[in-house]
Amino acid sequence: MSKRKIICGAVFGATLAAVTTAVWCFAGGAGLAAENSSPDSSSSSPAAANAGIDTKLKQREERLRELQGIEQSLQQSDAERQKIEDEIAALKADREKLRHDLVEAADKVRALEERASDAEERLAREVAQEKALQASLEGRRELIGHVLAALQRIGGKPPPAVIVSAQDILVAVRASMALGAVLPQLRDEARALAGDLADLVRLRNEIVAERDRLNSGLGELREGRTRLSALIDARQASVANNELALGEAAKHAAALAQRAKNLRDFLASLDSDIAQSEKRAAEDRKAAEALAISTQNSFTAASLKEPTRLSPKINFAEARGLLPLPVAGSIFRDFGEPDEVTGQARGVSLTTRPRAVVSSPIEGVIAHAGPFRGYGQLLIINAGNGYHIVLAGLGHIDVAAGQPVLAGEPIGEMGDGNLLTTEVAKATSAGPVLYVEFRKDGSAINPGPWWAKTDQRKVRG
């Protein structure tokens, strides 16, 4: 349903209420004084006229609250997005530092690995030298054993200095001479071998210890590098998650911003429509007041000329089931049916042929006859006892305000097309449409019980 249809429907009902209230107050003379009117009828006009505007104002308040909520959400979204961006920047900075630390750790590992390789090469050379010396010693083991045994014997039991024979002395001298010639060489060689063996043992122990230290350092560095890599992976995952969250936050913020823009545009359009509707409602109220004054003047003049003819002879309440339709046609929207304009139809809309004759369905007095904007030619018939019949959408009328009419008397004709420009029937028919509304004491009532049975069968198909 468009915004303008609601306003137009409300104003249409307000106008009919104003006009029929006025004629009901003034058409019956002393017997229909204004103080005997329904309490609701005097206030129905402004209330109905303002109904559409009040609806729009309420809708505006709801949309404004919604817009304020969206703007608050946008502020929160901006703050959250800034927080995520800061976290991403910090994580990226930490990631770069960690990468540099990892490079330094890798350099240290490589340096230690090179040192370990050099130490292993030195160890291999020393082991080879040790094996060569051990082989050399093994080859001279027998000679060295004899020499060492002889030295032990000489040192343990030296020969007597006097009680020896010459032969013994000669042997001893010769042995001493031989040992004296051999012993220094053996002693020097043994001393050198012992020093070499001691050096090899010392070097091997030092290299083994150095290898242990290197292996321990390499293990620690590998663990550190593993920790750094794991930390970088975790930070990278955190950056990726935050970037994903940032993207989602940006999408959410964009959607909120678009929704806020749509609401602002809608509120601007609604404000313009409310202003136009208020202006139109004011103009229609002024026109309705002028129409009521004109109708009052017409009744006053008519009562002075023919005071006895202002009260219909037929009791409208007793005419149930007897009234013909005012025009040959079909009802396409009956009283109380859903109406895209006002929610529920308060009258009957009849489709007719072009230029169809419109007749008064009952004896009465013309309370109003003339054009009224948006409704074509408007006729209101005073049927007495607070009953009025409203006919709208005529192309031409043949009666004047204050004129008595008989049941079935021609009072006008339809036009060539739909003259109801107020959206009452515009949305459903392009041909002539006659709008009929029965009112009792200023309130719309169902006209169905008054139609003759033949017309009811015609209406129901």
Tab-separated table of C-alpha atoms in Angstrom:
chain	number	residue	atom	x	y	z
A	1	MET	CA	0.000	0.000	0.000
A	2	SER	CA	1.403	3.393	-0.988
A	3	LYS	CA	1.799	6.197	1.526
A	4	ARG	CA	-0.513	8.496	-0.437
A	5	LYS	CA	-3.355	5.945	-0.558
A	6	ILE	CA	-3.563	5.843	3.231
A	7	ILE	CA	-3.743	9.637	3.479
A	8	CYS	CA	-6.274	9.947	0.658
A	9	GLY	CA	-8.500	7.253	2.130
A	10	ALA	CA	-8.476	8.952	5.523
A	11	VAL	CA	-9.226	12.360	4.012
A	12	PHE	CA	-12.040	10.897	1.895
A	13	GLY	CA	-13.679	9.437	4.987
A	14	ALA	CA	-13.092	12.689	6.863
A	15	THR	CA	-14.709	14.733	4.112
A	16	LEU	CA	-17.793	12.520	3.944
A	17	ALA	CA	-18.059	12.619	7.719
A	18	ALA	CA	-17.810	16.411	7.745
A	19	VAL	CA	-20.376	16.917	4.998
A	20	THR	CA	-22.914	14.378	6.270
A	21	THR	CA	-22.507	15.623	9.838
A	22	ALA	CA	-23.242	19.150	8.651
A	23	VAL	CA	-26.339	18.220	6.674
A	24	TRP	CA	-27.569	15.939	9.444
A	25	CYS	CA	-27.312	18.831	11.869
A	26	PHE	CA	-29.119	21.333	9.646
A	27	ALA	CA	-31.428	19.432	7.299
A	28	GLY	CA	-34.022	18.265	9.776
A	29	GLY	CA	-35.067	21.635	11.156
A	30	ALA	CA	-36.088	21.735	14.753
A	31	GLY	CA	-36.489	17.966	14.965
A	32	LEU	CA	-32.864	17.408	13.945
A	33	ALA	CA	-31.041	19.965	16.035
A	34	ALA	CA	-27.291	19.767	16.313
A	35	GLU	CA	-27.353	18.966	20.004
A	36	ASN	CA	-29.127	15.647	19.264
A	37	SER	CA	-26.302	14.423	17.033
A	38	SER	CA	-24.037	11.494	17.907
A	39	PRO	CA	-21.151	12.462	20.200
A	40	ASP	CA	-18.689	10.727	17.901
A	41	SER	CA	-19.881	12.428	14.723
A	42	SER	CA	-18.640	15.874	15.690
A	43	SER	CA	-15.140	14.592	16.339
A	44	SER	CA	-14.874	11.922	13.651
A	45	SER	CA	-13.845	14.364	10.962
A	46	PRO	CA	-10.593	15.685	12.456
A	47	ALA	CA	-9.736	12.297	13.941
A	48	ALA	CA	-10.166	10.565	10.587
A	49	ALA	CA	-8.296	13.313	8.771
A	50	ASN	CA	-5.356	12.968	11.132
A	51	ALA	CA	-5.349	9.156	11.214
A	52	GLY	CA	-3.111	8.767	8.185
A	53	ILE	CA	-0.747	11.507	9.330
A	54	ASP	CA	-0.559	10.026	12.845
A	55	THR	CA	0.286	6.666	11.283
A	56	LYS	CA	3.081	8.272	9.294
A	57	LEU	CA	4.396	10.132	12.331
A	58	LYS	CA	4.432	6.913	14.327
A	59	GLN	CA	6.196	5.169	11.474
A	60	ARG	CA	8.706	8.026	11.347
A	61	GLU	CA	9.432	7.686	15.091
A	62	GLU	CA	9.985	3.943	14.695
A	63	ARG	CA	12.322	4.415	11.732
A	64	LEU	CA	14.159	7.206	13.559
A	65	ARG	CA	14.756	4.936	16.561
A	66	GLU	CA	15.925	2.228	14.197
A	67	LEU	CA	18.312	4.689	12.522
A	68	GLN	CA	19.714	5.762	15.899
A	69	GLY	CA	20.311	2.125	16.801
A	70	ILE	CA	22.102	1.533	13.502
A	71	GLU	CA	24.283	4.612	14.002
A	72	GLN	CA	25.267	3.356	17.467
A	73	SER	CA	26.077	-0.032	15.953
A	74	LEU	CA	28.175	1.729	13.316
A	75	GLN	CA	30.162	3.541	16.010
A	76	GLN	CA	30.771	0.262	17.845
A	77	SER	CA	31.706	-1.406	14.580
A	78	ASP	CA	34.225	1.350	13.792
A	79	ALA	CA	35.788	0.973	17.255
A	80	GLU	CA	36.017	-2.812	16.898
A	81	ARG	CA	37.491	-2.493	13.423
A	82	GLN	CA	40.139	-0.034	14.678
A	83	LYS	CA	41.003	-2.416	17.514
A	84	ILE	CA	41.428	-5.291	15.064
A	85	GLU	CA	43.594	-3.148	12.783
A	86	ASP	CA	45.830	-2.220	15.736
A	87	GLU	CA	46.157	-5.879	16.704
A	88	ILE	CA	47.071	-6.817	13.142
A	89	ALA	CA	49.719	-4.073	12.988
A	90	ALA	CA	51.216	-5.229	16.303
A	91	LEU	CA	51.216	-8.862	15.184
A	92	LYS	CA	52.902	-7.978	11.908
A	93	ALA	CA	55.583	-6.016	13.762
A	94	ASP	CA	56.164	-8.948	16.134
A	95	ARG	CA	56.274	-11.323	13.200
A	96	GLU	CA	59.046	-9.327	11.499
A	97	LYS	CA	61.083	-9.247	14.712
A	98	LEU	CA	60.616	-12.973	15.175
A	99	ARG	CA	61.759	-13.586	11.638
A	100	HIS	CA	64.981	-11.667	12.294
A	101	ASP	CA	65.511	-13.630	15.510
A	102	LEU	CA	65.024	-16.855	13.585
A	103	VAL	CA	67.616	-15.811	10.996
A	104	GLU	CA	70.118	-15.008	13.753
A	105	ALA	CA	69.443	-18.337	15.428
A	106	ALA	CA	69.959	-20.154	12.136
A	107	ASP	CA	73.293	-18.356	11.634
A	108	LYS	CA	74.411	-19.421	15.096
A	109	VAL	CA	73.384	-23.000	14.381
A	110	ARG	CA	75.364	-23.021	11.146
A	111	ALA	CA	78.461	-21.572	12.890
A	112	LEU	CA	78.250	-24.186	15.622
A	113	GLU	CA	77.770	-26.936	13.065
A	114	GLU	CA	80.915	-25.781	11.237
A	115	ARG	CA	82.842	-25.756	14.498
A	116	ALA	CA	81.598	-29.248	15.268
A	117	SER	CA	82.690	-30.448	11.831
A	118	ASP	CA	86.187	-28.977	12.313
A	119	ALA	CA	86.441	-30.601	15.721
A	120	GLU	CA	85.385	-33.948	14.292
A	121	GLU	CA	88.029	-33.674	11.556
A	122	ARG	CA	90.706	-32.879	14.130
A	123	LEU	CA	89.550	-35.772	16.236
A	124	ALA	CA	89.764	-38.109	13.264
A	125	ARG	CA	93.352	-37.017	12.509
A	126	GLU	CA	94.405	-37.426	16.117
A	127	VAL	CA	92.829	-40.865	16.300
A	128	ALA	CA	94.739	-41.867	13.165
A	129	GLN	CA	97.995	-40.637	14.700
A	130	GLU	CA	97.196	-42.525	17.875
A	131	LYS	CA	96.661	-45.721	15.943
A	132	ALA	CA	99.956	-45.254	14.041
A	133	LEU	CA	101.915	-44.740	17.260
A	134	GLN	CA	100.223	-47.699	18.869
A	135	ALA	CA	101.190	-49.858	15.871
A	136	SER	CA	104.792	-48.653	16.074
A	137	LEU	CA	104.937	-49.462	19.750
A	138	GLU	CA	103.401	-52.854	19.114
A	139	GLY	CA	106.164	-53.655	16.568
A	140	ARG	CA	108.911	-52.860	19.078
A	141	ARG	CA	107.181	-54.450	22.019
A	142	GLU	CA	109.574	-57.511	22.232
A	143	LEU	CA	112.756	-55.441	22.084
A	144	ILE	CA	111.455	-52.957	24.547
A	145	GLY	CA	110.425	-55.824	26.806
A	146	HIS	CA	113.926	-57.318	26.815
A	147	VAL	CA	115.522	-53.969	27.445
A	148	LEU	CA	113.146	-53.122	30.208
A	149	ALA	CA	113.717	-56.566	31.776
A	150	ALA	CA	117.457	-56.160	31.582
A	151	LEU	CA	117.274	-52.723	33.083
A	152	GLN	CA	115.123	-54.127	35.841
A	153	ARG	CA	117.611	-56.882	36.567
A	154	ILE	CA	120.558	-54.528	36.537
A	155	GLY	CA	118.764	-52.106	38.697
A	156	GLY	CA	117.539	-54.825	41.068
A	157	LYS	CA	120.788	-56.925	41.371
A	158	PRO	CA	123.867	-54.963	40.430
A	159	PRO	CA	127.108	-57.155	40.019
A	160	PRO	CA	129.664	-57.082	42.814
A	161	ALA	CA	132.467	-54.615	42.311
A	162	VAL	CA	135.442	-56.933	43.397
A	163	ILE	CA	134.319	-60.500	43.784
A	164	VAL	CA	134.056	-61.226	40.116
A	165	SER	CA	136.205	-62.937	37.688
A	166	ALA	CA	137.825	-61.157	34.873
A	167	GLN	CA	135.592	-62.904	32.492
A	168	ASP	CA	132.605	-61.726	34.462
A	169	ILE	CA	134.034	-58.286	34.610
A	170	LEU	CA	134.517	-58.332	30.894
A	171	VAL	CA	130.986	-59.530	30.350
A	172	ALA	CA	129.696	-56.961	32.741
A	173	VAL	CA	131.751	-54.279	31.145
A	174	ARG	CA	130.627	-55.319	27.737
A	175	ALA	CA	127.026	-55.541	28.918
A	176	SER	CA	127.318	-52.179	30.555
A	177	MET	CA	128.807	-50.765	27.454
A	178	ALA	CA	126.023	-52.298	25.362
A	179	LEU	CA	123.314	-51.159	27.733
A	180	GLY	CA	124.935	-47.796	28.041
A	181	ALA	CA	124.788	-47.459	24.288
A	182	VAL	CA	121.186	-48.701	23.946
A	183	LEU	CA	119.523	-47.384	27.059
A	184	PRO	CA	119.543	-43.639	26.272
A	185	GLN	CA	117.982	-44.259	22.894
A	186	LEU	CA	115.275	-46.474	24.370
A	187	ARG	CA	114.719	-44.085	27.199
A	188	ASP	CA	114.281	-41.142	24.806
A	189	GLU	CA	111.989	-43.118	22.539
A	190	ALA	CA	109.881	-44.365	25.411
A	191	ARG	CA	109.715	-40.898	26.856
A	192	ALA	CA	108.574	-39.508	23.450
A	193	LEU	CA	106.005	-42.269	23.007
A	194	ALA	CA	104.632	-41.681	26.468
A	195	GLY	CA	104.330	-37.963	25.745
A	196	ASP	CA	102.596	-38.646	22.443
A	197	LEU	CA	100.180	-41.065	24.076
A	198	ALA	CA	99.411	-38.568	26.815
A	199	ASP	CA	98.795	-35.835	24.233
A	200	LEU	CA	96.498	-38.091	22.225
A	201	VAL	CA	94.481	-39.027	25.288
A	202	ARG	CA	94.231	-35.403	26.323
A	203	LEU	CA	93.184	-34.256	22.828
A	204	ARG	CA	90.652	-37.031	22.509
A	205	ASN	CA	89.103	-36.143	25.852
A	206	GLU	CA	88.995	-32.475	24.927
A	207	ILE	CA	87.447	-33.170	21.503
A	208	VAL	CA	84.842	-35.486	23.019
A	209	ALA	CA	83.992	-32.832	25.596
A	210	GLU	CA	83.815	-30.177	22.890
A	211	ARG	CA	81.555	-32.397	20.789
A	212	ASP	CA	79.266	-32.887	23.775
A	213	ARG	CA	79.129	-29.160	24.314
A	214	LEU	CA	78.401	-28.555	20.625
A	215	ASN	CA	75.688	-31.186	20.539
A	216	SER	CA	74.092	-29.668	23.609
A	217	GLY	CA	74.234	-26.187	22.082
A	218	LEU	CA	72.852	-27.442	18.786
A	219	GLY	CA	69.976	-29.108	20.606
A	220	GLU	CA	69.120	-25.933	22.446
A	221	LEU	CA	69.282	-23.881	19.268
A	222	ARG	CA	67.100	-26.353	17.417
A	223	GLU	CA	64.553	-26.182	20.216
A	224	GLY	CA	64.687	-22.398	20.128
A	225	ARG	CA	64.248	-22.344	16.378
A	226	THR	CA	61.314	-24.740	16.676
A	227	ARG	CA	59.721	-22.499	19.286
A	228	LEU	CA	60.280	-19.443	17.118
A	229	SER	CA	58.792	-21.171	14.096
A	230	ALA	CA	55.766	-22.298	16.107
A	231	LEU	CA	55.320	-18.790	17.461
A	232	ILE	CA	55.545	-17.306	13.975
A	233	ASP	CA	52.984	-19.829	12.718
A	234	ALA	CA	50.676	-18.952	15.601
A	235	ARG	CA	51.113	-15.243	14.985
A	236	GLN	CA	50.534	-15.777	11.271
A	237	ALA	CA	47.332	-17.672	12.015
A	238	SER	CA	46.281	-14.897	14.392
A	239	VAL	CA	46.958	-12.292	11.699
A	240	ALA	CA	44.940	-14.308	9.181
A	241	ASN	CA	42.051	-14.687	11.626
A	242	ASN	CA	42.118	-10.995	12.474
A	243	GLU	CA	42.242	-10.049	8.805
A	244	LEU	CA	39.248	-12.305	8.202
A	245	ALA	CA	37.453	-10.704	11.154
A	246	LEU	CA	38.389	-7.292	9.790
A	247	GLY	CA	36.901	-8.188	6.422
A	248	GLU	CA	33.692	-9.393	8.050
A	249	ALA	CA	33.556	-6.248	10.192
A	250	ALA	CA	34.035	-4.104	7.093
A	251	LYS	CA	31.218	-5.929	5.291
A	252	HIS	CA	28.963	-5.565	8.338
A	253	ALA	CA	29.807	-1.867	8.605
A	254	ALA	CA	29.115	-1.370	4.894
A	255	ALA	CA	25.746	-3.106	5.232
A	256	LEU	CA	24.886	-0.968	8.275
A	257	ALA	CA	25.950	2.182	6.436
A	258	GLN	CA	23.799	1.285	3.437
A	259	ARG	CA	20.860	0.509	5.693
A	260	ALA	CA	21.347	3.812	7.509
A	261	LYS	CA	21.446	5.633	4.165
A	262	ASN	CA	18.250	3.908	3.057
A	263	LEU	CA	16.578	4.874	6.340
A	264	ARG	CA	17.732	8.486	6.000
A	265	ASP	CA	16.387	8.605	2.450
A	266	PHE	CA	13.124	7.037	3.614
A	267	LEU	CA	12.821	9.506	6.500
A	268	ALA	CA	13.450	12.420	4.141
A	269	SER	CA	10.772	11.121	1.770
A	270	LEU	CA	8.434	10.462	4.692
A	271	ASP	CA	8.951	13.978	6.077
A	272	SER	CA	8.137	15.438	2.663
A	273	ASP	CA	5.071	13.233	2.347
A	274	ILE	CA	3.876	14.120	5.857
A	275	ALA	CA	4.241	17.815	5.075
A	276	GLN	CA	2.305	17.422	1.826
A	277	SER	CA	-0.326	15.281	3.545
A	278	GLU	CA	-0.754	17.824	6.346
A	279	LYS	CA	-1.107	20.581	3.779
A	280	ARG	CA	-3.616	18.544	1.779
A	281	ALA	CA	-5.543	17.574	4.916
A	282	ALA	CA	-5.717	21.234	5.963
A	283	GLU	CA	-6.981	22.205	2.517
A	284	ASP	CA	-9.545	19.399	2.589
A	285	ARG	CA	-10.712	20.399	6.065
A	286	LYS	CA	-11.111	23.961	4.888
A	287	ALA	CA	-13.037	22.759	1.830
A	288	ALA	CA	-15.203	20.516	4.009
A	289	GLU	CA	-15.959	23.418	6.339
A	290	ALA	CA	-16.860	25.619	3.379
A	291	LEU	CA	-19.019	22.830	2.000
A	292	ALA	CA	-20.766	22.410	5.349
A	293	ILE	CA	-21.463	26.161	5.520
A	294	SER	CA	-22.744	26.128	1.926
A	295	THR	CA	-24.949	23.149	2.703
A	296	GLN	CA	-26.305	24.841	5.820
A	297	ASN	CA	-27.125	27.952	3.813
A	298	SER	CA	-28.847	25.865	1.143
A	299	PHE	CA	-30.977	24.104	3.757
A	300	THR	CA	-31.821	27.369	5.422
A	301	ALA	CA	-32.977	28.842	2.126
A	302	ALA	CA	-34.901	25.702	1.230
A	303	SER	CA	-36.610	25.587	4.617
A	304	LEU	CA	-37.820	29.153	4.147
A	305	LYS	CA	-39.278	28.338	0.714
A	306	GLU	CA	-40.756	24.858	1.313
A	307	PRO	CA	-40.482	23.950	4.979
A	308	THR	CA	-42.817	20.947	4.648
A	309	ARG	CA	-40.754	19.170	2.013
A	310	LEU	CA	-37.495	18.794	3.962
A	311	SER	CA	-38.694	15.688	5.833
A	312	PRO	CA	-39.062	12.547	3.651
A	313	LYS	CA	-42.373	10.730	3.982
A	314	ILE	CA	-40.880	7.208	3.886
A	315	ASN	CA	-39.160	5.907	7.017
A	316	PHE	CA	-35.732	4.839	5.820
A	317	ALA	CA	-35.307	2.260	8.588
A	318	GLU	CA	-38.443	0.471	7.345
A	319	ALA	CA	-37.167	0.291	3.747
A	320	ARG	CA	-34.800	-2.631	4.365
A	321	GLY	CA	-34.752	-5.065	1.440
A	322	LEU	CA	-36.645	-2.607	-0.805
A	323	LEU	CA	-34.053	-0.214	-2.247
A	324	PRO	CA	-32.767	-0.689	-5.795
A	325	LEU	CA	-29.173	0.022	-6.687
A	326	PRO	CA	-28.824	3.677	-7.738
A	327	VAL	CA	-27.265	2.655	-11.079
A	328	ALA	CA	-27.157	-0.387	-13.345
A	329	GLY	CA	-23.861	-2.072	-12.603
A	330	SER	CA	-21.976	-4.612	-10.540
A	331	ILE	CA	-20.450	-4.382	-7.091
A	332	PHE	CA	-16.745	-5.132	-7.251
A	333	ARG	CA	-16.052	-4.122	-3.657
A	334	ASP	CA	-18.680	-4.479	-0.944
A	335	PHE	CA	-18.907	-2.917	2.489
A	336	GLY	CA	-16.281	-4.211	4.943
A	337	GLU	CA	-14.174	-5.968	2.311
A	338	PRO	CA	-10.385	-5.491	2.373
A	339	ASP	CA	-9.391	-2.173	0.857
A	340	GLU	CA	-5.786	-1.336	-0.044
A	341	VAL	CA	-6.566	2.302	0.708
A	342	THR	CA	-8.350	2.411	4.073
A	343	GLY	CA	-8.037	-1.198	5.215
A	344	GLN	CA	-11.799	-1.898	5.099
A	345	ALA	CA	-14.311	-0.498	2.636
A	346	ARG	CA	-16.824	1.806	4.360
A	347	GLY	CA	-19.101	1.850	1.348
A	348	VAL	CA	-19.925	0.042	-1.888
A	349	SER	CA	-18.092	0.568	-5.208
A	350	LEU	CA	-20.137	-0.110	-8.362
A	351	THR	CA	-18.730	-0.467	-11.874
A	352	THR	CA	-21.102	0.993	-14.487
A	353	ARG	CA	-21.382	1.628	-18.191
A	354	PRO	CA	-20.269	5.029	-19.476
A	355	ARG	CA	-22.957	7.706	-19.039
A	356	ALA	CA	-25.212	5.350	-17.048
A	357	VAL	CA	-28.232	7.061	-15.430
A	358	VAL	CA	-28.038	7.475	-11.653
A	359	SER	CA	-31.342	7.498	-9.728
A	360	SER	CA	-32.198	8.198	-6.121
A	361	PRO	CA	-32.727	4.873	-4.331
A	362	ILE	CA	-35.253	6.482	-1.907
A	363	GLU	CA	-37.326	9.568	-1.338
A	364	GLY	CA	-35.385	12.320	0.334
A	365	VAL	CA	-33.903	15.790	0.082
A	366	ILE	CA	-30.655	16.704	-1.644
A	367	ALA	CA	-28.348	17.853	1.134
A	368	HIS	CA	-25.422	18.587	-1.166
A	369	ALA	CA	-24.958	18.621	-4.929
A	370	GLY	CA	-21.779	19.709	-6.627
A	371	PRO	CA	-18.187	18.907	-7.448
A	372	PHE	CA	-15.763	18.132	-4.730
A	373	ARG	CA	-12.150	17.646	-5.631
A	374	GLY	CA	-11.019	14.073	-5.968
A	375	TYR	CA	-14.568	12.695	-5.952
A	376	GLY	CA	-16.102	13.954	-9.192
A	377	GLN	CA	-19.665	15.174	-8.661
A	378	LEU	CA	-20.769	14.493	-5.080
A	379	LEU	CA	-24.406	14.019	-4.025
A	380	ILE	CA	-25.693	13.601	-0.466
A	381	ILE	CA	-29.327	12.638	0.058
A	382	ASN	CA	-30.986	13.257	3.421
A	383	ALA	CA	-33.256	10.241	3.963
A	384	GLY	CA	-34.523	11.430	7.361
A	385	ASN	CA	-34.067	10.179	10.912
A	386	GLY	CA	-30.300	10.677	10.778
A	387	TYR	CA	-29.818	8.594	7.593
A	388	HIS	CA	-27.846	9.923	4.625
A	389	ILE	CA	-26.853	8.396	1.306
A	390	VAL	CA	-23.572	9.559	-0.234
A	391	LEU	CA	-23.009	9.139	-3.986
A	392	ALA	CA	-19.564	10.028	-5.382
A	393	GLY	CA	-17.983	9.725	-8.813
A	394	LEU	CA	-20.839	11.066	-10.986
A	395	GLY	CA	-19.970	12.801	-14.226
A	396	HIS	CA	-23.017	15.102	-14.197
A	397	ILE	CA	-25.799	15.944	-11.712
A	398	ASP	CA	-29.315	17.197	-12.431
A	399	VAL	CA	-30.418	18.303	-8.955
A	400	ALA	CA	-29.518	21.068	-6.520
A	401	ALA	CA	-29.079	21.275	-2.767
A	402	GLY	CA	-32.406	21.524	-0.941
A	403	GLN	CA	-34.344	19.865	-3.768
A	404	PRO	CA	-36.704	17.007	-2.799
A	405	VAL	CA	-36.373	13.803	-4.846
A	406	LEU	CA	-38.527	10.721	-5.209
A	407	ALA	CA	-37.384	7.106	-5.137
A	408	GLY	CA	-36.220	6.215	-8.655
A	409	GLU	CA	-36.009	9.863	-9.777
A	410	PRO	CA	-32.978	10.500	-12.055
A	411	ILE	CA	-30.499	12.703	-10.286
A	412	GLY	CA	-27.482	12.526	-12.638
A	413	GLU	CA	-25.377	10.322	-14.872
A	414	MET	CA	-21.962	8.722	-14.876
A	415	GLY	CA	-19.050	9.974	-16.935
A	416	ASP	CA	-17.025	8.206	-19.595
A	417	GLY	CA	-14.352	7.009	-17.173
A	418	ASN	CA	-13.440	6.725	-13.519
A	419	LEU	CA	-13.630	10.165	-11.883
A	420	LEU	CA	-12.538	9.045	-8.414
A	421	THR	CA	-8.995	10.351	-8.450
A	422	THR	CA	-8.544	9.879	-4.707
A	423	GLU	CA	-7.463	6.226	-5.151
A	424	VAL	CA	-10.805	4.957	-3.760
A	425	ALA	CA	-11.499	2.954	-6.921
A	426	LYS	CA	-8.605	3.990	-9.112
A	427	ALA	CA	-6.523	0.924	-8.315
A	428	THR	CA	-9.219	-1.557	-9.376
A	429	SER	CA	-11.140	-0.076	-12.292
A	430	ALA	CA	-10.427	2.252	-15.193
A	431	GLY	CA	-14.129	2.580	-16.165
A	432	PRO	CA	-16.868	4.582	-14.440
A	433	VAL	CA	-17.156	3.819	-10.725
A	434	LEU	CA	-19.959	4.988	-8.440
A	435	TYR	CA	-19.142	5.017	-4.748
A	436	VAL	CA	-22.192	4.582	-2.475
A	437	GLU	CA	-22.071	5.037	1.293
A	438	PHE	CA	-24.931	4.821	3.805
A	439	ARG	CA	-24.467	6.806	7.026
A	440	LYS	CA	-26.445	6.871	10.249
A	441	ASP	CA	-25.857	9.778	12.626
A	442	GLY	CA	-22.561	10.523	10.886
A	443	SER	CA	-21.152	6.958	10.927
A	444	ALA	CA	-20.860	4.597	7.951
A	445	ILE	CA	-23.191	1.577	8.050
A	446	ASN	CA	-23.575	-1.541	5.899
A	447	PRO	CA	-26.010	-0.815	3.013
A	448	GLY	CA	-26.447	-4.531	2.219
A	449	PRO	CA	-29.654	-5.061	4.244
A	450	TRP	CA	-31.433	-2.235	2.326
A	451	TRP	CA	-30.845	-3.560	-1.215
A	452	ALA	CA	-33.743	-5.325	-2.897
A	453	LYS	CA	-33.370	-9.086	-3.291
A	454	THR	CA	-33.176	-8.869	-7.080
A	455	ASP	CA	-30.226	-6.498	-6.797
A	456	GLN	CA	-28.617	-8.735	-4.165
A	457	ARG	CA	-28.814	-11.713	-6.528
A	458	LYS	CA	-27.350	-9.566	-9.241
A	459	VAL	CA	-24.530	-8.475	-7.011
A	460	ARG	CA	-23.697	-11.994	-5.848
A	461	GLY	CA	-23.823	-13.350	-9.439
